[in-house]
Amino acid sequence: MNTDVLIVGAGFAGLVMAERLSNVMGLRCLVLDKRAHVGGNAHDAYNEAGVLTHVYGPHYFRSNSSKVVDYLSQFTAWLPTSYEIRSFAEGRYWHFPINLNTFEELIGRPSDEEEFKAYLEHKRVPISKPQNSEEVIVSQVGWELYEKFFKGYTLKQWKKHPRELDASVCGRIPIRTNRDNRYLQETFQALPAAGYHRLFQNMIEASPGVQIMLRTDYRELLPHVKFRHMVYTGPVDEFFDCRFGALPYRSLRFETQSFEADTLASRAAIAGKQGFWQPAMQVNYPNEHDFTRIVEIKHATRQRCENTSIVYEYPDDYGPGKEPYYPVPTAENSRLYAQYAELAAATAGVSFIGRLATYRYYNMDQVVGMALHEFEKIEPALSATQPRALYHATR
Ligand code: FAD
Ligand code: UDP
């Protein structure tokens, strides 16, 4: 079998590369994925209750990059949304991320920004350059709010103390003194109007040189295919047979429950409207239960359907048969990754991109940006009329 570019992984990283290589350069791309669908972790589908759900946990598209948004807008219209969530602690729902509304819930009376800022100034631990996820939160809000909302959640999610995790992990969560309830900070916040799967299908249908092969591990196919370049978006340690040791990942287990309209009537008072189970698209459970959050994505997709589905998200150890959902951002792991990164940089004819191949806790838009950048980088070499030497697995 011959192709110009062999692409391992049909997630955002692989499909953006395939679309660019096919449409800009007219190359043939063979995209392989182990899974039975395209889209990687951003895959969505209608479940048996007819509810559009995000199969691998909620995927809230957001971006500060007009380049990325403009690129994706060729393949989808957008449904603007502001992604509001709640945190459930001490038997009640709280506004989250922490803002003036949360502060009023804490003190049990109306307040203003000035009073909240004075409270934070009094409570915060002065740390000029936070070195880890505990420091990044206590330096902004102090111990009480850290322990109420962050410590337990982080221990559950990562099975590590926030002190062991890079500051960027909890630092993702904004802390505000106004009443802005949005979970995310980016300027563009919207979902693909017809869902992620439609977006991916549109990309593929617009790319005549792209062939997709699902349920296929690239290692099985490698001896049978010839190609000029490889784009690899799987786990970087696996590519090199874990020769420096396995990189740690965190996995998840999802449990879905669906409800029909009549069984939802009793939830209307809690959800605040008919046809929903909980008051927001996502409710975090920092201190109780084994799950970290319950997601009812219908709040964000605004699907018009009487049924609803909720998804419980349970953190899980990574191992055989599990998906490597999250790289674990610790100092030790980034040292181990640096060894693989050096090897990857020295591997001619292979682009390592995406969340797993670069072992980075990237959002979707960052992965799209990385793929667009990589395409621009390899385009001149691939444009050479003479095909480069075929890549042969050396492992
Ligand atoms: P992936 O989507 O992981 O795709 C890689 C693909 O490679 C997979 O389909 C895999 O099956 C395939 N593969 C691996 N090894 C092989 C092999 N040996 N052979 C063949 N195929 C292989 N981002 C946001 O912007 N907003 C969010 O709200 C958000 N929420 C998230 C929630 C969860 C629970 C998770 C896990 C991630 C979330 N993300 C979110 C991040 C988002 O999923 C990633 O940024 C994005 O999907 C990464 O795309 P990718 O192509 O790099 O990787
Ligand atoms: N986090 C927390 N409490 C929360 C929400 C998040 O402590 O209520 C911490 C936790 O460590 C989590 C990180 O912040 O892993 C990032 O949260 P986010 O919701 O962005 O995680 P993701 O959607 O990527 O799983």
Short mmCIF file of C-alpha atoms and ligand atoms in Angstrom, two decimals:
data_model
loop_
_atom_site.label_atom_id
_atom_site.label_comp_id
_atom_site.label_asym_id
_atom_site.label_seq_id
_atom_site.Cartn_x
_atom_site.Cartn_y
_atom_site.Cartn_z
CA MET A 1 0.00 0.00 0.00
CA ASN A 2 1.28 3.47 -0.94
CA THR A 3 0.40 6.90 0.38
CA ASP A 4 2.15 10.26 0.65
CA VAL A 5 1.53 10.84 4.34
CA LEU A 6 0.61 8.28 6.97
CA ILE A 7 -1.29 9.92 9.81
CA VAL A 8 -1.69 8.08 13.10
CA GLY A 9 -4.76 9.30 15.01
CA ALA A 10 -7.97 10.82 13.62
CA GLY A 11 -8.41 13.43 16.36
CA PHE A 12 -8.14 17.18 15.84
CA ALA A 13 -4.37 16.99 15.30
CA GLY A 14 -4.50 14.23 12.66
CA LEU A 15 -7.52 15.54 10.77
CA VAL A 16 -6.27 19.13 10.52
CA MET A 17 -2.99 17.84 9.09
CA ALA A 18 -4.84 15.55 6.67
CA GLU A 19 -7.10 18.36 5.47
CA ARG A 20 -4.18 20.78 4.89
CA LEU A 21 -1.90 18.24 3.21
CA SER A 22 -4.71 17.12 0.92
CA ASN A 23 -6.24 20.47 0.04
CA VAL A 24 -3.20 22.75 -0.07
CA MET A 25 -0.65 20.30 -1.45
CA GLY A 26 -2.81 17.71 -3.18
CA LEU A 27 -1.17 14.88 -1.23
CA ARG A 28 -2.72 11.55 -0.42
CA CYS A 29 -3.11 10.95 3.31
CA LEU A 30 -3.98 7.69 5.00
CA VAL A 31 -5.40 8.42 8.46
CA LEU A 32 -5.48 5.50 10.90
CA ASP A 33 -7.20 5.28 14.23
CA LYS A 34 -7.53 2.45 16.73
CA ARG A 35 -11.01 3.58 17.58
CA ALA A 36 -14.23 2.95 15.62
CA HIS A 37 -14.83 6.65 14.89
CA VAL A 38 -13.01 9.82 13.89
CA GLY A 39 -12.61 12.85 16.17
CA GLY A 40 -10.49 11.34 18.96
CA ASN A 41 -11.55 12.55 22.39
CA ALA A 42 -13.71 15.30 20.90
CA HIS A 43 -16.12 12.74 19.41
CA ASP A 44 -19.83 13.29 20.03
CA ALA A 45 -22.82 11.11 19.20
CA TYR A 46 -26.54 10.73 19.81
CA ASN A 47 -27.12 8.13 22.52
CA GLU A 48 -30.01 5.66 22.79
CA ALA A 49 -32.15 8.34 24.50
CA GLY A 50 -31.66 10.58 21.44
CA VAL A 51 -29.47 13.03 23.36
CA LEU A 52 -26.32 14.42 21.75
CA THR A 53 -23.52 13.66 24.23
CA HIS A 54 -19.77 14.20 24.33
CA VAL A 55 -18.58 10.63 24.46
CA TYR A 56 -15.22 11.27 26.20
CA GLY A 57 -16.22 14.01 28.63
CA PRO A 58 -17.40 17.57 27.98
CA HIS A 59 -15.60 19.43 25.22
CA TYR A 60 -16.13 23.16 25.52
CA PHE A 61 -14.60 24.80 22.48
CA ARG A 62 -12.91 28.11 23.24
CA SER A 63 -10.06 30.10 21.72
CA ASN A 64 -8.19 33.38 21.67
CA SER A 65 -6.83 32.61 18.20
CA SER A 66 -8.69 34.10 15.23
CA LYS A 67 -6.48 31.98 12.96
CA VAL A 68 -7.79 28.78 14.56
CA VAL A 69 -11.41 29.93 14.65
CA ASP A 70 -11.28 31.13 11.02
CA TYR A 71 -9.76 27.84 9.94
CA LEU A 72 -12.44 25.71 11.66
CA SER A 73 -15.21 28.04 10.49
CA GLN A 74 -14.68 26.67 6.97
CA PHE A 75 -16.19 23.41 8.23
CA THR A 76 -18.77 24.45 10.82
CA ALA A 77 -21.14 27.18 11.93
CA TRP A 78 -21.02 27.97 15.65
CA LEU A 79 -23.45 28.00 18.53
CA PRO A 80 -22.25 30.72 20.90
CA THR A 81 -22.43 29.70 24.55
CA SER A 82 -21.04 30.96 27.83
CA TYR A 83 -20.35 27.62 29.58
CA GLU A 84 -21.70 28.08 33.12
CA ILE A 85 -21.08 25.53 35.81
CA ARG A 86 -21.66 25.09 39.56
CA SER A 87 -19.77 23.42 42.36
CA PHE A 88 -21.65 21.29 44.91
CA ALA A 89 -20.15 21.47 48.41
CA GLU A 90 -21.52 21.30 51.96
CA GLY A 91 -24.96 20.28 50.66
CA ARG A 92 -25.50 23.23 48.29
CA TYR A 93 -24.69 24.57 44.84
CA TRP A 94 -22.10 27.36 44.61
CA HIS A 95 -21.24 29.69 41.78
CA PHE A 96 -17.95 28.52 40.34
CA PRO A 97 -15.33 29.61 39.36
CA ILE A 98 -15.03 31.79 42.43
CA ASN A 99 -16.45 35.26 41.88
CA LEU A 100 -18.50 37.88 43.73
CA ASN A 101 -21.58 35.63 43.61
CA THR A 102 -19.61 32.87 45.35
CA PHE A 103 -18.45 35.36 47.99
CA GLU A 104 -22.04 36.41 48.70
CA GLU A 105 -22.99 32.75 49.07
CA LEU A 106 -20.09 32.34 51.51
CA ILE A 107 -20.99 35.28 53.74
CA GLY A 108 -24.77 34.88 53.32
CA ARG A 109 -25.57 38.47 52.35
CA PRO A 110 -25.16 40.91 49.45
CA SER A 111 -21.70 42.40 48.94
CA ASP A 112 -19.65 44.31 46.39
CA GLU A 113 -16.31 44.02 44.58
CA GLU A 114 -14.56 46.30 47.05
CA GLU A 115 -15.47 44.13 50.03
CA PHE A 116 -14.58 40.94 48.17
CA LYS A 117 -11.19 42.33 47.12
CA ALA A 118 -10.48 43.34 50.73
CA TYR A 119 -11.44 39.79 51.87
CA LEU A 120 -9.10 38.22 49.30
CA GLU A 121 -6.29 40.60 50.23
CA HIS A 122 -6.69 39.53 53.86
CA LYS A 123 -6.91 35.78 53.12
CA ARG A 124 -4.47 35.30 50.27
CA VAL A 125 -1.02 33.89 51.02
CA PRO A 126 1.62 36.20 49.59
CA ILE A 127 3.55 34.10 47.07
CA SER A 128 5.06 36.08 44.21
CA LYS A 129 5.79 33.18 41.83
CA PRO A 130 3.51 30.19 42.57
CA GLN A 131 5.40 26.97 41.93
CA ASN A 132 2.58 24.45 42.08
CA SER A 133 -1.21 24.06 41.99
CA GLU A 134 -1.68 24.62 45.73
CA GLU A 135 0.35 27.83 45.69
CA VAL A 136 -1.41 29.20 42.62
CA ILE A 137 -4.78 28.99 44.38
CA VAL A 138 -3.87 29.97 47.97
CA SER A 139 -1.93 32.94 46.62
CA GLN A 140 -5.19 34.21 45.10
CA VAL A 141 -7.95 33.16 47.54
CA GLY A 142 -6.38 31.71 50.71
CA TRP A 143 -6.84 28.37 52.44
CA GLU A 144 -10.58 28.28 53.10
CA LEU A 145 -11.72 28.56 49.47
CA TYR A 146 -8.82 26.38 48.30
CA GLU A 147 -9.92 23.62 50.66
CA LYS A 148 -13.59 23.99 49.81
CA PHE A 149 -13.24 23.88 46.02
CA PHE A 150 -9.79 22.75 44.89
CA LYS A 151 -7.93 20.42 47.21
CA GLY A 152 -10.38 17.47 47.22
CA TYR A 153 -11.22 17.75 43.53
CA THR A 154 -7.56 17.78 42.53
CA LEU A 155 -6.71 14.82 44.80
CA LYS A 156 -9.55 12.84 43.25
CA GLN A 157 -8.78 13.82 39.66
CA TRP A 158 -5.02 13.29 39.70
CA LYS A 159 -4.45 11.05 42.76
CA LYS A 160 -1.78 13.60 43.61
CA HIS A 161 -1.60 16.46 46.06
CA PRO A 162 -1.99 19.88 44.36
CA ARG A 163 1.51 20.66 45.67
CA GLU A 164 2.90 17.98 43.33
CA LEU A 165 1.18 19.36 40.24
CA ASP A 166 2.35 22.14 37.99
CA ALA A 167 0.79 25.55 38.74
CA SER A 168 -0.84 25.51 35.29
CA VAL A 169 -3.25 22.70 36.32
CA CYS A 170 -5.34 24.64 38.87
CA GLY A 171 -4.13 27.89 37.30
CA ARG A 172 -6.47 27.11 34.36
CA ILE A 173 -9.42 28.08 36.54
CA PRO A 174 -10.11 31.84 36.63
CA ILE A 175 -10.71 33.68 39.92
CA ARG A 176 -12.80 36.84 39.49
CA THR A 177 -14.03 39.62 41.74
CA ASN A 178 -16.94 40.60 39.44
CA ARG A 179 -20.10 38.63 38.61
CA ASP A 180 -18.79 37.01 35.41
CA ASN A 181 -20.01 33.40 35.79
CA ARG A 182 -18.27 31.95 32.73
CA TYR A 183 -16.09 28.92 33.43
CA LEU A 184 -13.59 29.85 30.73
CA GLN A 185 -11.62 32.97 29.93
CA GLU A 186 -11.10 32.86 26.16
CA THR A 187 -12.64 35.49 23.89
CA PHE A 188 -14.34 32.97 21.57
CA GLN A 189 -16.59 30.42 23.29
CA ALA A 190 -18.90 28.33 21.12
CA LEU A 191 -19.77 24.78 20.12
CA PRO A 192 -19.85 23.49 16.53
CA ALA A 193 -23.50 24.16 15.67
CA ALA A 194 -24.22 20.65 14.37
CA GLY A 195 -21.81 18.93 16.77
CA TYR A 196 -18.19 17.80 16.58
CA HIS A 197 -18.82 14.70 14.50
CA ARG A 198 -20.42 16.80 11.74
CA LEU A 199 -17.41 19.15 11.86
CA PHE A 200 -15.00 16.24 11.40
CA GLN A 201 -17.12 14.72 8.61
CA ASN A 202 -17.16 18.09 6.83
CA MET A 203 -13.37 18.28 7.01
CA ILE A 204 -13.02 14.78 5.57
CA GLU A 205 -15.63 15.28 2.85
CA ALA A 206 -13.83 18.48 1.77
CA SER A 207 -10.52 16.61 1.40
CA PRO A 208 -10.41 14.32 -1.63
CA GLY A 209 -6.95 12.95 -0.87
CA VAL A 210 -7.88 11.69 2.59
CA GLN A 211 -8.56 8.05 3.27
CA ILE A 212 -9.66 6.99 6.75
CA MET A 213 -9.02 3.56 8.20
CA LEU A 214 -10.63 2.89 11.60
CA ARG A 215 -10.14 0.11 14.17
CA THR A 216 -6.53 -0.09 13.06
CA ASP A 217 -3.43 0.15 15.24
CA TYR A 218 -0.71 1.72 13.11
CA ARG A 219 1.81 -0.83 14.35
CA GLU A 220 -0.12 -3.60 12.55
CA LEU A 221 -0.14 -1.68 9.29
CA LEU A 222 3.39 -0.28 9.35
CA PRO A 223 5.08 -3.24 7.60
CA HIS A 224 2.54 -3.05 4.75
CA VAL A 225 2.51 0.63 3.85
CA LYS A 226 4.99 2.94 2.12
CA PHE A 227 4.91 6.68 2.73
CA ARG A 228 6.99 9.84 2.44
CA HIS A 229 6.15 11.34 5.80
CA MET A 230 4.41 10.29 9.01
CA VAL A 231 2.30 12.39 11.35
CA TYR A 232 2.07 10.73 14.75
CA THR A 233 -0.54 11.88 17.31
CA GLY A 234 -0.54 8.87 19.68
CA PRO A 235 1.37 8.62 22.99
CA VAL A 236 5.00 9.55 22.40
CA ASP A 237 6.37 6.97 24.86
CA GLU A 238 4.57 4.14 23.02
CA PHE A 239 6.13 5.23 19.72
CA PHE A 240 9.56 4.58 21.23
CA ASP A 241 8.49 1.38 23.01
CA CYS A 242 8.71 3.17 26.37
CA ARG A 243 12.51 2.88 26.28
CA PHE A 244 13.03 5.49 29.01
CA GLY A 245 10.08 4.17 31.02
CA ALA A 246 6.34 4.71 30.62
CA LEU A 247 4.99 8.25 30.88
CA PRO A 248 2.19 8.44 33.45
CA TYR A 249 -1.34 9.25 32.27
CA ARG A 250 -4.61 9.67 34.10
CA SER A 251 -7.67 7.88 32.80
CA LEU A 252 -11.42 8.29 33.33
CA ARG A 253 -14.54 6.17 33.49
CA PHE A 254 -17.87 7.60 32.30
CA GLU A 255 -21.29 6.48 33.53
CA THR A 256 -24.36 7.76 31.68
CA GLN A 257 -27.92 8.00 32.99
CA SER A 258 -30.81 9.10 30.81
CA PHE A 259 -34.18 10.44 31.89
CA GLU A 260 -37.48 10.77 30.07
CA ALA A 261 -39.65 13.87 30.39
CA ASP A 262 -42.05 12.42 33.01
CA THR A 263 -39.26 11.28 35.36
CA LEU A 264 -37.68 14.74 35.09
CA ALA A 265 -40.69 16.57 36.52
CA SER A 266 -39.43 16.04 40.07
CA ARG A 267 -36.06 17.64 39.16
CA ALA A 268 -37.53 20.85 37.72
CA ALA A 269 -37.21 22.71 41.04
CA ILE A 270 -33.50 21.79 41.32
CA ALA A 271 -32.68 22.28 37.64
CA GLY A 272 -34.60 25.56 37.49
CA LYS A 273 -36.33 24.52 34.27
CA GLN A 274 -38.30 21.65 32.82
CA GLY A 275 -36.45 18.94 30.86
CA PHE A 276 -33.18 19.16 32.78
CA TRP A 277 -31.74 17.23 35.71
CA GLN A 278 -29.31 19.72 37.24
CA PRO A 279 -29.03 23.53 37.34
CA ALA A 280 -26.04 23.88 34.99
CA MET A 281 -24.24 22.05 32.21
CA GLN A 282 -21.59 20.87 34.66
CA VAL A 283 -21.63 20.44 38.43
CA ASN A 284 -18.34 19.72 40.20
CA TYR A 285 -18.19 17.61 43.36
CA PRO A 286 -14.92 18.60 45.02
CA ASN A 287 -15.32 16.84 48.35
CA GLU A 288 -17.98 14.13 48.15
CA HIS A 289 -18.39 11.00 46.02
CA ASP A 290 -15.82 9.21 43.86
CA PHE A 291 -16.80 11.14 40.74
CA THR A 292 -15.47 14.64 40.10
CA ARG A 293 -18.30 16.06 38.03
CA ILE A 294 -21.70 15.43 36.48
CA VAL A 295 -22.17 16.82 32.99
CA GLU A 296 -25.55 17.49 31.37
CA ILE A 297 -24.35 18.75 28.01
CA LYS A 298 -27.87 19.53 26.78
CA HIS A 299 -27.58 22.85 28.66
CA ALA A 300 -24.80 23.85 26.25
CA THR A 301 -25.93 22.17 23.02
CA ARG A 302 -29.47 23.53 23.56
CA GLN A 303 -30.79 20.45 21.85
CA ARG A 304 -34.57 20.53 21.63
CA CYS A 305 -35.51 17.16 23.06
CA GLU A 306 -37.62 16.07 25.99
CA ASN A 307 -35.15 13.54 27.33
CA THR A 308 -31.87 14.38 28.96
CA SER A 309 -28.67 12.51 29.83
CA ILE A 310 -26.17 13.09 32.61
CA VAL A 311 -22.64 11.70 32.65
CA TYR A 312 -20.76 10.93 35.87
CA GLU A 313 -17.01 11.29 35.45
CA TYR A 314 -14.84 9.02 37.61
CA PRO A 315 -11.06 9.51 37.60
CA ASP A 316 -9.22 6.25 37.05
CA ASP A 317 -5.69 4.87 36.98
CA TYR A 318 -4.28 4.35 33.48
CA GLY A 319 -3.49 0.79 32.45
CA PRO A 320 -4.26 -1.93 29.90
CA GLY A 321 -7.61 -1.37 28.19
CA LYS A 322 -7.88 2.22 29.47
CA GLU A 323 -7.52 5.46 27.50
CA PRO A 324 -4.65 7.88 28.33
CA TYR A 325 -6.88 10.93 28.72
CA TYR A 326 -4.56 13.27 30.60
CA PRO A 327 -0.78 13.69 30.69
CA VAL A 328 0.13 14.31 34.34
CA PRO A 329 1.93 17.67 34.65
CA THR A 330 4.58 17.16 37.34
CA ALA A 331 8.25 18.19 37.32
CA GLU A 332 9.38 14.54 37.27
CA ASN A 333 7.14 13.71 34.30
CA SER A 334 8.31 16.70 32.31
CA ARG A 335 11.91 15.54 32.82
CA LEU A 336 10.99 12.09 31.52
CA TYR A 337 9.10 13.61 28.60
CA ALA A 338 12.12 15.78 27.72
CA GLN A 339 14.04 12.57 26.91
CA TYR A 340 11.31 11.46 24.52
CA ALA A 341 11.05 14.96 23.04
CA GLU A 342 14.77 14.85 22.21
CA LEU A 343 14.35 11.49 20.49
CA ALA A 344 11.27 12.73 18.61
CA ALA A 345 13.14 15.80 17.37
CA ALA A 346 15.90 13.54 16.05
CA THR A 347 13.48 11.22 14.23
CA ALA A 348 13.53 12.39 10.61
CA GLY A 349 10.36 12.15 8.56
CA VAL A 350 7.95 12.05 11.50
CA SER A 351 5.91 14.96 12.91
CA PHE A 352 4.90 14.49 16.56
CA ILE A 353 1.89 16.65 17.30
CA GLY A 354 -1.20 16.70 19.54
CA ARG A 355 -1.87 16.19 23.19
CA LEU A 356 -0.40 12.71 23.50
CA ALA A 357 2.59 13.02 21.18
CA THR A 358 3.78 16.19 22.97
CA TYR A 359 2.59 15.10 26.44
CA ARG A 360 0.91 18.46 27.03
CA TYR A 361 -2.41 19.30 28.69
CA TYR A 362 -3.60 21.11 25.54
CA ASN A 363 -7.09 22.28 24.70
CA MET A 364 -8.59 21.59 21.28
CA ASP A 365 -7.84 25.01 19.84
CA GLN A 366 -4.20 24.74 20.91
CA VAL A 367 -3.95 21.38 19.15
CA VAL A 368 -5.49 22.84 15.98
CA GLY A 369 -3.01 25.74 16.17
CA MET A 370 -0.14 23.30 16.61
CA ALA A 371 -1.24 21.25 13.57
CA LEU A 372 -1.56 24.37 11.38
CA HIS A 373 1.92 25.41 12.47
CA GLU A 374 3.40 21.98 11.80
CA PHE A 375 1.83 21.93 8.34
CA GLU A 376 3.50 25.26 7.49
CA LYS A 377 6.79 23.88 8.79
CA ILE A 378 6.85 20.67 6.74
CA GLU A 379 5.23 22.03 3.57
CA PRO A 380 8.47 23.19 1.88
CA ALA A 381 10.22 19.84 2.31
CA LEU A 382 7.19 17.86 1.20
CA SER A 383 6.76 20.11 -1.85
CA ALA A 384 10.06 18.89 -3.26
CA THR A 385 9.21 17.05 -6.44
CA GLN A 386 11.33 14.03 -5.62
CA PRO A 387 9.71 11.86 -2.96
CA ARG A 388 11.88 11.63 0.12
CA ALA A 389 13.29 8.29 1.17
CA LEU A 390 10.62 6.08 2.59
CA TYR A 391 10.45 5.98 6.34
CA HIS A 392 11.15 2.55 7.73
CA ALA A 393 10.40 1.61 11.28
CA THR A 394 13.75 1.23 13.00
CA ARG A 395 12.40 -0.21 16.19
P1 FAD B 1 -6.83 12.74 20.54
O1 FAD B 1 -8.18 13.36 20.41
O2 FAD B 1 -6.54 11.97 21.78
O3 FAD B 1 -6.60 11.83 19.26
C1 FAD B 1 -5.52 10.92 19.16
C2 FAD B 1 -6.03 9.69 18.45
O4 FAD B 1 -4.93 8.81 18.22
C3 FAD B 1 -7.06 8.91 19.26
O5 FAD B 1 -8.29 8.83 18.56
C4 FAD B 1 -6.41 7.53 19.43
O6 FAD B 1 -7.34 6.46 19.34
C5 FAD B 1 -5.42 7.50 18.28
N1 FAD B 1 -4.30 6.59 18.51
C6 FAD B 1 -3.47 6.54 19.58
N2 FAD B 1 -2.58 5.55 19.44
C7 FAD B 1 -2.85 4.95 18.25
C8 FAD B 1 -2.29 3.85 17.57
N3 FAD B 1 -1.27 3.13 18.08
N4 FAD B 1 -2.80 3.50 16.36
C9 FAD B 1 -3.86 4.18 15.83
N5 FAD B 1 -4.44 5.23 16.47
C10 FAD B 1 -3.95 5.62 17.66
N6 FAD B 1 -10.28 20.56 25.18
C11 FAD B 1 -10.95 21.73 25.05
O7 FAD B 1 -10.55 22.60 24.27
N7 FAD B 1 -12.09 21.98 25.79
C12 FAD B 1 -12.59 21.07 26.68
O8 FAD B 1 -13.61 21.32 27.33
C13 FAD B 1 -11.91 19.82 26.82
N8 FAD B 1 -12.36 18.90 27.67
C14 FAD B 1 -11.73 17.70 27.77
C15 FAD B 1 -12.27 16.74 28.63
C16 FAD B 1 -11.65 15.51 28.73
C17 FAD B 1 -12.24 14.47 29.65
C18 FAD B 1 -10.47 15.23 27.99
C19 FAD B 1 -9.79 13.89 28.10
C20 FAD B 1 -9.93 16.18 27.15
C21 FAD B 1 -10.56 17.43 27.03
N9 FAD B 1 -10.08 18.40 26.15
C22 FAD B 1 -10.74 19.60 26.04
C23 FAD B 1 -8.83 18.21 25.37
C24 FAD B 1 -9.13 17.68 23.98
O9 FAD B 1 -9.69 16.41 24.07
C25 FAD B 1 -7.78 17.61 23.23
O10 FAD B 1 -7.13 18.86 23.21
C26 FAD B 1 -7.92 17.15 21.78
O11 FAD B 1 -8.93 16.21 21.59
C27 FAD B 1 -6.58 16.58 21.38
O12 FAD B 1 -6.61 16.15 20.05
P2 FAD B 1 -5.47 15.14 19.55
O13 FAD B 1 -5.74 14.90 18.13
O14 FAD B 1 -4.15 15.66 19.99
O15 FAD B 1 -5.68 13.82 20.43
N1 UDP B 2 -10.18 21.97 39.67
C1 UDP B 2 -10.52 21.93 41.00
N2 UDP B 2 -11.83 22.13 41.33
C2 UDP B 2 -12.80 22.33 40.42
C3 UDP B 2 -12.44 22.37 39.07
C4 UDP B 2 -11.12 22.17 38.71
O1 UDP B 2 -9.68 21.72 41.85
O2 UDP B 2 -13.98 22.50 40.79
C5 UDP B 2 -8.75 21.75 39.31
C6 UDP B 2 -8.46 20.26 39.08
O3 UDP B 2 -7.13 19.99 39.46
C7 UDP B 2 -8.65 20.12 37.59
C8 UDP B 2 -8.04 21.42 37.10
O4 UDP B 2 -8.45 22.39 38.08
O5 UDP B 2 -8.00 18.99 37.09
C9 UDP B 2 -8.48 21.86 35.73
O6 UDP B 2 -9.89 21.86 35.69
P1 UDP B 2 -10.69 21.76 34.31
O7 UDP B 2 -12.14 21.83 34.63
O8 UDP B 2 -10.12 22.73 33.37
O9 UDP B 2 -10.29 20.29 33.88
P2 UDP B 2 -10.60 19.42 32.58
O10 UDP B 2 -11.90 19.89 32.00
O11 UDP B 2 -9.43 19.64 31.68
O12 UDP B 2 -10.66 18.04 33.13
#
